[in-house]
Every structure is written in C-alpha cells, then in structure tokens.
Amino acid sequence: MKIIILILTCCSLFFSTLATATSAETDRKNNDLTQFDFPLMLGDWYLINPAPEEGDADFLAIRLHISSNYQFAIEIQNKDESVNYWKGDYSLSSDTLVLGLKSDTPQTYSYLANHNQLMLNGIQFMKGYPPALVGRWRSEEIKGDDILASNVSSVSLTLQPDFMFLFMSESASGALAAYQGIYYFEGDNLVLMYEKGEHNSRYTVTNNTLILEGTDVDMYAVMNRVE
C-alpha cells in the first residue's frame, strides 16, 4: 500500500480547500483531445477502501483527476469525514506518471491503463463514468453537409458505463452501418475511438436530450434517450 501512503503524505503537505482544487481544473473547452498523447488517462479515477473497518488505512475513497492541460487533482475522503486535497502539474509517459512535477516532493509512479482501469504501482483504480451521457440515444434531427452527403437519415449511439460505444446509422434506402469502440471525454468534448479513426464532437445534455456538434466534420444531431 505504498502508493496510498505517498498520496496521503502529499495531500497533507498540499492541503487546501475544495474551491481551490476545483479551480485547478481549468477551462478545457478549446482543447482538441485527439491531439493528447495519452487520452485514455483523462478523467476521474477512483480507489475505494473495500474494508474501512479493518486495517490501518484511514481513507474511505480516493479520487484522482487527470486533465489534458497537465493538471491533476486528488481528493481523499477520510474515515473521520474530513477531506484532503492535493493539486498540481504532472508529466506522463507510456509507463510513468509523475505527480507534483513542480513541487518540492514530486512523486513518481509506474502505471498500466486501458479505457476504464488504471494500475498505479500495482493498485487498481476504476474510471468514473458520466451518468448523464451513459445510455442509448436515437436521433430526432440531423443536420450538416458532411453527414447529409453520406445519405444518412438516422443514427443511434449507445454509450456504456465501461466506456465502450456502439454507433449505428441508417440511410434513406435502409442500408445500415455500425461502428464500435471506446470513448473518452473531457469538459464538453466527446471522442469516439474506433478501429479506423476517431470522431470528435462537442456535446450538451439537457434532461433526456443529447446534442452533438462535430468538430472535424459538419454534423449536428439532436438525440433523445431511448433507455
């Protein structure tokens, strides 16, 4: 549990308020996430204490947030209901994560990651999914020169809690096409990554309506939640 000790120590050294930690997550709406070298690392990663009544660990849960602007934030919920925070800069390579890069005590971790699991010095973190996005969506309206030029009349998009997706389109003649892969998001950016490429969109969710606007293609889709 060395990783937990390191994180707890750093949080005690860099204790601040929730508002301060939140401000570290700067405006990311103008970022092109497809240009980030390690996009699967982005998001909120959680470590839950499976047996808080046992052992010496004083925490209930740890949240590690990784942003594409190379800022991180850690929030620790303790057994005594107090909360600790640590924020700062990080660096990332294919197998090494350094937190607190510009601090007096940077911490280096080896890692392995896929689309929904992160192994940090052998400790498993799970990625938190976006409840507002997860579900099955079907188009109510489609606009845009690029998508209409492909003769698409309707689309559906299924976003799973495990960060897998299924995108299906139907043409006016009834021809079907399907793409599946993994997705990631940050701010109002949603990227669908599949075998032959990536599709980047801006999104908004209001009640049970999802609006997607393509950033690399001319597409605008209003979609309703099916389930």
PDB file of C-alpha atoms in Angstrom:
ATOM      1  CA  MET A   1       0.000   0.000   0.000  1.00  0.00           C
ATOM      2  CA  LYS A   2       2.999   2.281  -0.546  1.00  0.00           C
ATOM      3  CA  ILE A   3       1.095   4.272  -3.172  1.00  0.00           C
ATOM      4  CA  ILE A   4      -1.607   5.180  -0.640  1.00  0.00           C
ATOM      5  CA  ILE A   5       0.970   6.328   1.897  1.00  0.00           C
ATOM      6  CA  LEU A   6       2.627   8.541  -0.715  1.00  0.00           C
ATOM      7  CA  ILE A   7      -0.659  10.107  -1.782  1.00  0.00           C
ATOM      8  CA  LEU A   8      -1.780  10.689   1.784  1.00  0.00           C
ATOM      9  CA  THR A   9       1.566  12.269   2.644  1.00  0.00           C
ATOM     10  CA  CYS A  10       1.441  14.603  -0.332  1.00  0.00           C
ATOM     11  CA  CYS A  11      -2.132  15.595   0.436  1.00  0.00           C
ATOM     12  CA  SER A  12      -1.140  16.569   3.943  1.00  0.00           C
ATOM     13  CA  LEU A  13       1.682  18.699   2.538  1.00  0.00           C
ATOM     14  CA  PHE A  14      -0.544  20.442  -0.001  1.00  0.00           C
ATOM     15  CA  PHE A  15      -3.798  20.675   1.929  1.00  0.00           C
ATOM     16  CA  SER A  16      -6.214  23.273   0.522  1.00  0.00           C
ATOM     17  CA  THR A  17      -9.924  23.888   0.051  1.00  0.00           C
ATOM     18  CA  LEU A  18     -12.340  22.256  -2.385  1.00  0.00           C
ATOM     19  CA  ALA A  19     -12.753  25.515  -4.265  1.00  0.00           C
ATOM     20  CA  THR A  20      -9.013  25.730  -4.797  1.00  0.00           C
ATOM     21  CA  ALA A  21      -8.783  22.155  -6.011  1.00  0.00           C
ATOM     22  CA  THR A  22     -11.663  22.675  -8.363  1.00  0.00           C
ATOM     23  CA  SER A  23     -10.061  25.797  -9.830  1.00  0.00           C
ATOM     24  CA  ALA A  24      -7.114  23.664 -10.904  1.00  0.00           C
ATOM     25  CA  GLU A  25      -9.403  22.090 -13.458  1.00  0.00           C
ATOM     26  CA  THR A  26      -9.118  24.940 -15.926  1.00  0.00           C
ATOM     27  CA  ASP A  27     -11.353  25.647 -18.913  1.00  0.00           C
ATOM     28  CA  ARG A  28     -10.752  22.879 -21.423  1.00  0.00           C
ATOM     29  CA  LYS A  29     -13.431  23.569 -23.999  1.00  0.00           C
ATOM     30  CA  ASN A  30     -10.967  24.727 -26.651  1.00  0.00           C
ATOM     31  CA  ASN A  31      -8.757  21.626 -26.447  1.00  0.00           C
ATOM     32  CA  ASP A  32      -8.610  19.049 -29.235  1.00  0.00           C
ATOM     33  CA  LEU A  33      -8.499  15.869 -27.193  1.00  0.00           C
ATOM     34  CA  THR A  34      -7.418  13.809 -30.215  1.00  0.00           C
ATOM     35  CA  GLN A  35      -4.037  15.600 -30.020  1.00  0.00           C
ATOM     36  CA  PHE A  36      -3.407  14.483 -26.430  1.00  0.00           C
ATOM     37  CA  ASP A  37      -0.828  11.675 -26.372  1.00  0.00           C
ATOM     38  CA  PHE A  38      -2.472   9.536 -23.682  1.00  0.00           C
ATOM     39  CA  PRO A  39      -6.231  10.217 -23.913  1.00  0.00           C
ATOM     40  CA  LEU A  40      -7.282   7.092 -22.026  1.00  0.00           C
ATOM     41  CA  MET A  41      -5.710   8.561 -18.874  1.00  0.00           C
ATOM     42  CA  LEU A  42      -8.090  11.530 -18.845  1.00  0.00           C
ATOM     43  CA  GLY A  43     -10.914  11.684 -16.341  1.00  0.00           C
ATOM     44  CA  ASP A  44     -11.691  10.690 -12.759  1.00  0.00           C
ATOM     45  CA  TRP A  45     -10.095   7.571 -11.301  1.00  0.00           C
ATOM     46  CA  TYR A  46     -11.384   6.079  -8.051  1.00  0.00           C
ATOM     47  CA  LEU A  47      -9.899   3.868  -5.381  1.00  0.00           C
ATOM     48  CA  ILE A  48     -12.428   2.617  -2.824  1.00  0.00           C
ATOM     49  CA  ASN A  49     -11.348   1.173   0.516  1.00  0.00           C
ATOM     50  CA  PRO A  50     -13.033  -2.262   0.442  1.00  0.00           C
ATOM     51  CA  ALA A  51     -12.848  -2.753   4.217  1.00  0.00           C
ATOM     52  CA  PRO A  52     -12.692   0.621   6.006  1.00  0.00           C
ATOM     53  CA  GLU A  53     -13.361  -1.020   9.372  1.00  0.00           C
ATOM     54  CA  GLU A  54     -10.206  -3.101   9.024  1.00  0.00           C
ATOM     55  CA  GLY A  55      -6.538  -2.295   8.529  1.00  0.00           C
ATOM     56  CA  ASP A  56      -4.546   0.889   9.107  1.00  0.00           C
ATOM     57  CA  ALA A  57      -5.702   2.901   6.081  1.00  0.00           C
ATOM     58  CA  ASP A  58      -7.614   5.999   7.207  1.00  0.00           C
ATOM     59  CA  PHE A  59      -9.354   6.737   3.911  1.00  0.00           C
ATOM     60  CA  LEU A  60     -12.741   5.733   2.512  1.00  0.00           C
ATOM     61  CA  ALA A  61     -12.131   6.730  -1.103  1.00  0.00           C
ATOM     62  CA  ILE A  62      -9.553   8.464  -3.282  1.00  0.00           C
ATOM     63  CA  ARG A  63     -10.342  10.341  -6.486  1.00  0.00           C
ATOM     64  CA  LEU A  64      -7.547  11.175  -8.924  1.00  0.00           C
ATOM     65  CA  HIS A  65      -8.477  13.627 -11.682  1.00  0.00           C
ATOM     66  CA  ILE A  66      -6.251  13.871 -14.772  1.00  0.00           C
ATOM     67  CA  SER A  67      -6.772  16.815 -17.167  1.00  0.00           C
ATOM     68  CA  SER A  68      -5.441  17.317 -20.684  1.00  0.00           C
ATOM     69  CA  ASN A  69      -3.805  20.606 -19.608  1.00  0.00           C
ATOM     70  CA  TYR A  70      -1.351  18.544 -17.499  1.00  0.00           C
ATOM     71  CA  GLN A  71      -3.010  19.457 -14.226  1.00  0.00           C
ATOM     72  CA  PHE A  72      -4.122  16.867 -11.670  1.00  0.00           C
ATOM     73  CA  ALA A  73      -6.215  16.974  -8.524  1.00  0.00           C
ATOM     74  CA  ILE A  74      -6.552  14.391  -5.759  1.00  0.00           C
ATOM     75  CA  GLU A  75      -9.402  14.263  -3.260  1.00  0.00           C
ATOM     76  CA  ILE A  76      -9.296  11.921  -0.264  1.00  0.00           C
ATOM     77  CA  GLN A  77     -12.365  11.172   1.834  1.00  0.00           C
ATOM     78  CA  ASN A  78     -11.259  10.083   5.290  1.00  0.00           C
ATOM     79  CA  LYS A  79     -12.956   7.902   7.874  1.00  0.00           C
ATOM     80  CA  ASP A  80     -13.396  10.881  10.192  1.00  0.00           C
ATOM     81  CA  GLU A  81     -15.435  12.630   7.428  1.00  0.00           C
ATOM     82  CA  SER A  82     -12.655  15.126   6.703  1.00  0.00           C
ATOM     83  CA  VAL A  83     -11.451  15.655   3.127  1.00  0.00           C
ATOM     84  CA  ASN A  84      -7.898  16.298   1.913  1.00  0.00           C
ATOM     85  CA  TYR A  85      -6.810  17.720  -1.426  1.00  0.00           C
ATOM     86  CA  TRP A  86      -3.656  17.903  -3.480  1.00  0.00           C
ATOM     87  CA  LYS A  87      -3.293  19.542  -6.876  1.00  0.00           C
ATOM     88  CA  GLY A  88      -0.513  20.477  -9.267  1.00  0.00           C
ATOM     89  CA  ASP A  89       1.248  19.659 -12.505  1.00  0.00           C
ATOM     90  CA  TYR A  90       2.030  16.203 -13.813  1.00  0.00           C
ATOM     91  CA  SER A  91       4.079  14.564 -16.555  1.00  0.00           C
ATOM     92  CA  LEU A  92       3.183  11.384 -18.376  1.00  0.00           C
ATOM     93  CA  SER A  93       4.991   8.825 -20.499  1.00  0.00           C
ATOM     94  CA  SER A  94       3.882   5.437 -21.769  1.00  0.00           C
ATOM     95  CA  ASP A  95       4.528   3.808 -18.382  1.00  0.00           C
ATOM     96  CA  THR A  96       5.349   6.541 -15.831  1.00  0.00           C
ATOM     97  CA  LEU A  97       3.222   9.191 -14.120  1.00  0.00           C
ATOM     98  CA  VAL A  98       4.848  11.967 -12.076  1.00  0.00           C
ATOM     99  CA  LEU A  99       2.541  13.966  -9.796  1.00  0.00           C
ATOM    100  CA  GLY A 100       3.530  17.319  -8.322  1.00  0.00           C
ATOM    101  CA  LEU A 101       6.078  17.901 -11.067  1.00  0.00           C
ATOM    102  CA  LYS A 102       6.943  21.441  -9.939  1.00  0.00           C
ATOM    103  CA  SER A 103       6.633  20.774  -6.212  1.00  0.00           C
ATOM    104  CA  ASP A 104       9.396  20.107  -3.700  1.00  0.00           C
ATOM    105  CA  THR A 105       8.315  16.473  -3.427  1.00  0.00           C
ATOM    106  CA  PRO A 106       7.291  15.102  -6.841  1.00  0.00           C
ATOM    107  CA  GLN A 107       6.001  11.542  -6.703  1.00  0.00           C
ATOM    108  CA  THR A 108       6.757   9.000  -9.448  1.00  0.00           C
ATOM    109  CA  TYR A 109       4.502   6.038 -10.204  1.00  0.00           C
ATOM    110  CA  SER A 110       4.603   3.250 -12.749  1.00  0.00           C
ATOM    111  CA  TYR A 111       1.259   2.576 -14.388  1.00  0.00           C
ATOM    112  CA  LEU A 112      -0.720   0.447 -16.806  1.00  0.00           C
ATOM    113  CA  ALA A 113      -4.034   1.736 -18.160  1.00  0.00           C
ATOM    114  CA  ASN A 114      -6.824   0.853 -20.519  1.00  0.00           C
ATOM    115  CA  HIS A 115     -10.115   2.626 -21.216  1.00  0.00           C
ATOM    116  CA  ASN A 116     -11.562   2.048 -17.727  1.00  0.00           C
ATOM    117  CA  GLN A 117      -8.869   0.640 -15.416  1.00  0.00           C
ATOM    118  CA  LEU A 118      -5.653   2.145 -14.094  1.00  0.00           C
ATOM    119  CA  MET A 119      -2.981   0.182 -12.267  1.00  0.00           C
ATOM    120  CA  LEU A 120      -0.854   2.668 -10.306  1.00  0.00           C
ATOM    121  CA  ASN A 121       2.120   0.977  -8.650  1.00  0.00           C
ATOM    122  CA  GLY A 122       0.055  -2.196  -8.674  1.00  0.00           C
ATOM    123  CA  ILE A 123      -3.038  -0.609  -7.081  1.00  0.00           C
ATOM    124  CA  GLN A 124      -6.197  -0.713  -9.208  1.00  0.00           C
ATOM    125  CA  PHE A 125      -8.228   2.448  -9.826  1.00  0.00           C
ATOM    126  CA  MET A 126     -11.508   2.420 -11.774  1.00  0.00           C
ATOM    127  CA  LYS A 127     -12.600   5.241 -14.069  1.00  0.00           C
ATOM    128  CA  GLY A 128     -15.785   7.051 -13.093  1.00  0.00           C
ATOM    129  CA  TYR A 129     -18.331   7.146 -15.907  1.00  0.00           C
ATOM    130  CA  PRO A 130     -20.543  10.139 -16.836  1.00  0.00           C
ATOM    131  CA  PRO A 131     -24.124   9.267 -15.763  1.00  0.00           C
ATOM    132  CA  ALA A 132     -25.670  11.983 -17.924  1.00  0.00           C
ATOM    133  CA  LEU A 133     -24.086  10.531 -21.071  1.00  0.00           C
ATOM    134  CA  VAL A 134     -24.454   6.816 -20.449  1.00  0.00           C
ATOM    135  CA  GLY A 135     -27.366   5.140 -22.203  1.00  0.00           C
ATOM    136  CA  ARG A 136     -28.854   4.621 -25.642  1.00  0.00           C
ATOM    137  CA  TRP A 137     -29.630   7.648 -27.813  1.00  0.00           C
ATOM    138  CA  ARG A 138     -31.571   7.902 -31.076  1.00  0.00           C
ATOM    139  CA  SER A 139     -31.585  10.852 -33.453  1.00  0.00           C
ATOM    140  CA  GLU A 140     -34.555  13.178 -33.711  1.00  0.00           C
ATOM    141  CA  GLU A 141     -32.878  15.644 -36.071  1.00  0.00           C
ATOM    142  CA  ILE A 142     -29.712  15.505 -38.197  1.00  0.00           C
ATOM    143  CA  LYS A 143     -28.124  18.433 -40.000  1.00  0.00           C
ATOM    144  CA  GLY A 144     -24.791  19.197 -41.646  1.00  0.00           C
ATOM    145  CA  ASP A 145     -23.398  18.951 -45.151  1.00  0.00           C
ATOM    146  CA  ASP A 146     -20.994  16.113 -44.390  1.00  0.00           C
ATOM    147  CA  ILE A 147     -23.444  13.751 -42.751  1.00  0.00           C
ATOM    148  CA  LEU A 148     -26.269  14.510 -45.186  1.00  0.00           C
ATOM    149  CA  ALA A 149     -23.908  13.946 -48.138  1.00  0.00           C
ATOM    150  CA  SER A 150     -23.493  10.374 -46.891  1.00  0.00           C
ATOM    151  CA  ASN A 151     -27.262   9.903 -47.262  1.00  0.00           C
ATOM    152  CA  VAL A 152     -27.717   9.153 -43.549  1.00  0.00           C
ATOM    153  CA  SER A 153     -31.314   9.509 -42.387  1.00  0.00           C
ATOM    154  CA  SER A 154     -30.997   8.419 -38.732  1.00  0.00           C
ATOM    155  CA  VAL A 155     -28.344   7.441 -36.203  1.00  0.00           C
ATOM    156  CA  SER A 156     -28.230   5.828 -32.788  1.00  0.00           C
ATOM    157  CA  LEU A 157     -25.474   5.900 -30.186  1.00  0.00           C
ATOM    158  CA  THR A 158     -25.046   3.622 -27.187  1.00  0.00           C
ATOM    159  CA  LEU A 159     -22.576   4.745 -24.511  1.00  0.00           C
ATOM    160  CA  GLN A 160     -21.868   2.097 -21.886  1.00  0.00           C
ATOM    161  CA  PRO A 161     -20.625   2.619 -18.304  1.00  0.00           C
ATOM    162  CA  ASP A 162     -17.446   0.686 -19.208  1.00  0.00           C
ATOM    163  CA  PHE A 163     -16.585   3.345 -21.834  1.00  0.00           C
ATOM    164  CA  MET A 164     -17.487   1.153 -24.790  1.00  0.00           C
ATOM    165  CA  PHE A 165     -19.766   2.566 -27.503  1.00  0.00           C
ATOM    166  CA  LEU A 166     -21.836   1.387 -30.446  1.00  0.00           C
ATOM    167  CA  PHE A 167     -22.757   3.861 -33.214  1.00  0.00           C
ATOM    168  CA  MET A 168     -25.271   2.836 -35.878  1.00  0.00           C
ATOM    169  CA  SER A 169     -26.514   4.746 -38.917  1.00  0.00           C
ATOM    170  CA  GLU A 170     -29.274   4.097 -41.413  1.00  0.00           C
ATOM    171  CA  SER A 171     -29.537   5.562 -44.894  1.00  0.00           C
ATOM    172  CA  ALA A 172     -32.690   6.666 -46.672  1.00  0.00           C
ATOM    173  CA  SER A 173     -32.581   3.401 -48.630  1.00  0.00           C
ATOM    174  CA  GLY A 174     -32.427   1.326 -45.425  1.00  0.00           C
ATOM    175  CA  ALA A 175     -28.711   0.457 -45.559  1.00  0.00           C
ATOM    176  CA  LEU A 176     -27.170   0.015 -42.107  1.00  0.00           C
ATOM    177  CA  ALA A 177     -23.647   0.728 -40.873  1.00  0.00           C
ATOM    178  CA  ALA A 178     -22.195   0.138 -37.409  1.00  0.00           C
ATOM    179  CA  TYR A 179     -19.067   1.269 -35.599  1.00  0.00           C
ATOM    180  CA  GLN A 180     -17.933   0.180 -32.165  1.00  0.00           C
ATOM    181  CA  GLY A 181     -15.020   1.066 -29.972  1.00  0.00           C
ATOM    182  CA  ILE A 182     -14.194   3.079 -26.863  1.00  0.00           C
ATOM    183  CA  TYR A 183     -14.999   6.649 -25.930  1.00  0.00           C
ATOM    184  CA  TYR A 184     -13.451   9.291 -23.707  1.00  0.00           C
ATOM    185  CA  PHE A 185     -14.500  12.793 -22.757  1.00  0.00           C
ATOM    186  CA  GLU A 186     -13.433  15.975 -21.030  1.00  0.00           C
ATOM    187  CA  GLY A 187     -15.452  19.128 -20.455  1.00  0.00           C
ATOM    188  CA  ASP A 188     -17.931  19.263 -23.342  1.00  0.00           C
ATOM    189  CA  ASN A 189     -15.732  17.199 -25.685  1.00  0.00           C
ATOM    190  CA  LEU A 190     -16.671  13.620 -26.555  1.00  0.00           C
ATOM    191  CA  VAL A 191     -14.384  11.437 -28.669  1.00  0.00           C
ATOM    192  CA  LEU A 192     -15.403   8.122 -30.212  1.00  0.00           C
ATOM    193  CA  MET A 193     -12.342   5.990 -30.958  1.00  0.00           C
ATOM    194  CA  TYR A 194     -12.777   3.046 -33.308  1.00  0.00           C
ATOM    195  CA  GLU A 195     -10.563   0.808 -35.436  1.00  0.00           C
ATOM    196  CA  LYS A 196     -10.230   3.155 -38.399  1.00  0.00           C
ATOM    197  CA  GLY A 197     -10.112   6.514 -36.674  1.00  0.00           C
ATOM    198  CA  GLU A 198     -11.650   8.948 -34.192  1.00  0.00           C
ATOM    199  CA  HIS A 199     -14.666  11.251 -34.215  1.00  0.00           C
ATOM    200  CA  ASN A 200     -14.572  14.356 -32.026  1.00  0.00           C
ATOM    201  CA  SER A 201     -17.770  16.188 -31.026  1.00  0.00           C
ATOM    202  CA  ARG A 202     -18.943  18.882 -28.663  1.00  0.00           C
ATOM    203  CA  TYR A 203     -21.919  17.746 -26.619  1.00  0.00           C
ATOM    204  CA  THR A 204     -24.597  19.071 -24.331  1.00  0.00           C
ATOM    205  CA  VAL A 205     -27.099  17.059 -22.310  1.00  0.00           C
ATOM    206  CA  THR A 206     -30.368  18.565 -21.126  1.00  0.00           C
ATOM    207  CA  ASN A 207     -32.797  16.243 -19.395  1.00  0.00           C
ATOM    208  CA  ASN A 208     -33.096  13.353 -21.885  1.00  0.00           C
ATOM    209  CA  THR A 209     -31.774  15.177 -24.942  1.00  0.00           C
ATOM    210  CA  LEU A 210     -28.210  14.899 -26.237  1.00  0.00           C
ATOM    211  CA  ILE A 211     -26.919  17.382 -28.819  1.00  0.00           C
ATOM    212  CA  LEU A 212     -23.748  16.524 -30.749  1.00  0.00           C
ATOM    213  CA  GLU A 213     -21.843  19.000 -32.910  1.00  0.00           C
ATOM    214  CA  GLY A 214     -18.963  17.643 -34.955  1.00  0.00           C
ATOM    215  CA  THR A 215     -15.629  19.438 -34.612  1.00  0.00           C
ATOM    216  CA  ASP A 216     -13.919  17.679 -37.534  1.00  0.00           C
ATOM    217  CA  VAL A 217     -17.000  17.160 -39.750  1.00  0.00           C
ATOM    218  CA  ASP A 218     -20.070  19.253 -40.485  1.00  0.00           C
ATOM    219  CA  MET A 219     -22.625  17.424 -38.338  1.00  0.00           C
ATOM    220  CA  TYR A 220     -25.325  18.459 -35.896  1.00  0.00           C
ATOM    221  CA  ALA A 221     -27.523  15.843 -34.249  1.00  0.00           C
ATOM    222  CA  VAL A 222     -30.303  16.133 -31.696  1.00  0.00           C
ATOM    223  CA  MET A 223     -30.776  12.786 -29.969  1.00  0.00           C
ATOM    224  CA  ASN A 224     -33.314  11.514 -27.468  1.00  0.00           C
ATOM    225  CA  ARG A 225     -32.608   8.985 -24.754  1.00  0.00           C
ATOM    226  CA  VAL A 226     -34.103   5.590 -25.519  1.00  0.00           C
ATOM    227  CA  GLU A 227     -33.051   3.783 -22.346  1.00  0.00           C
TER     228      GLU A 227
END
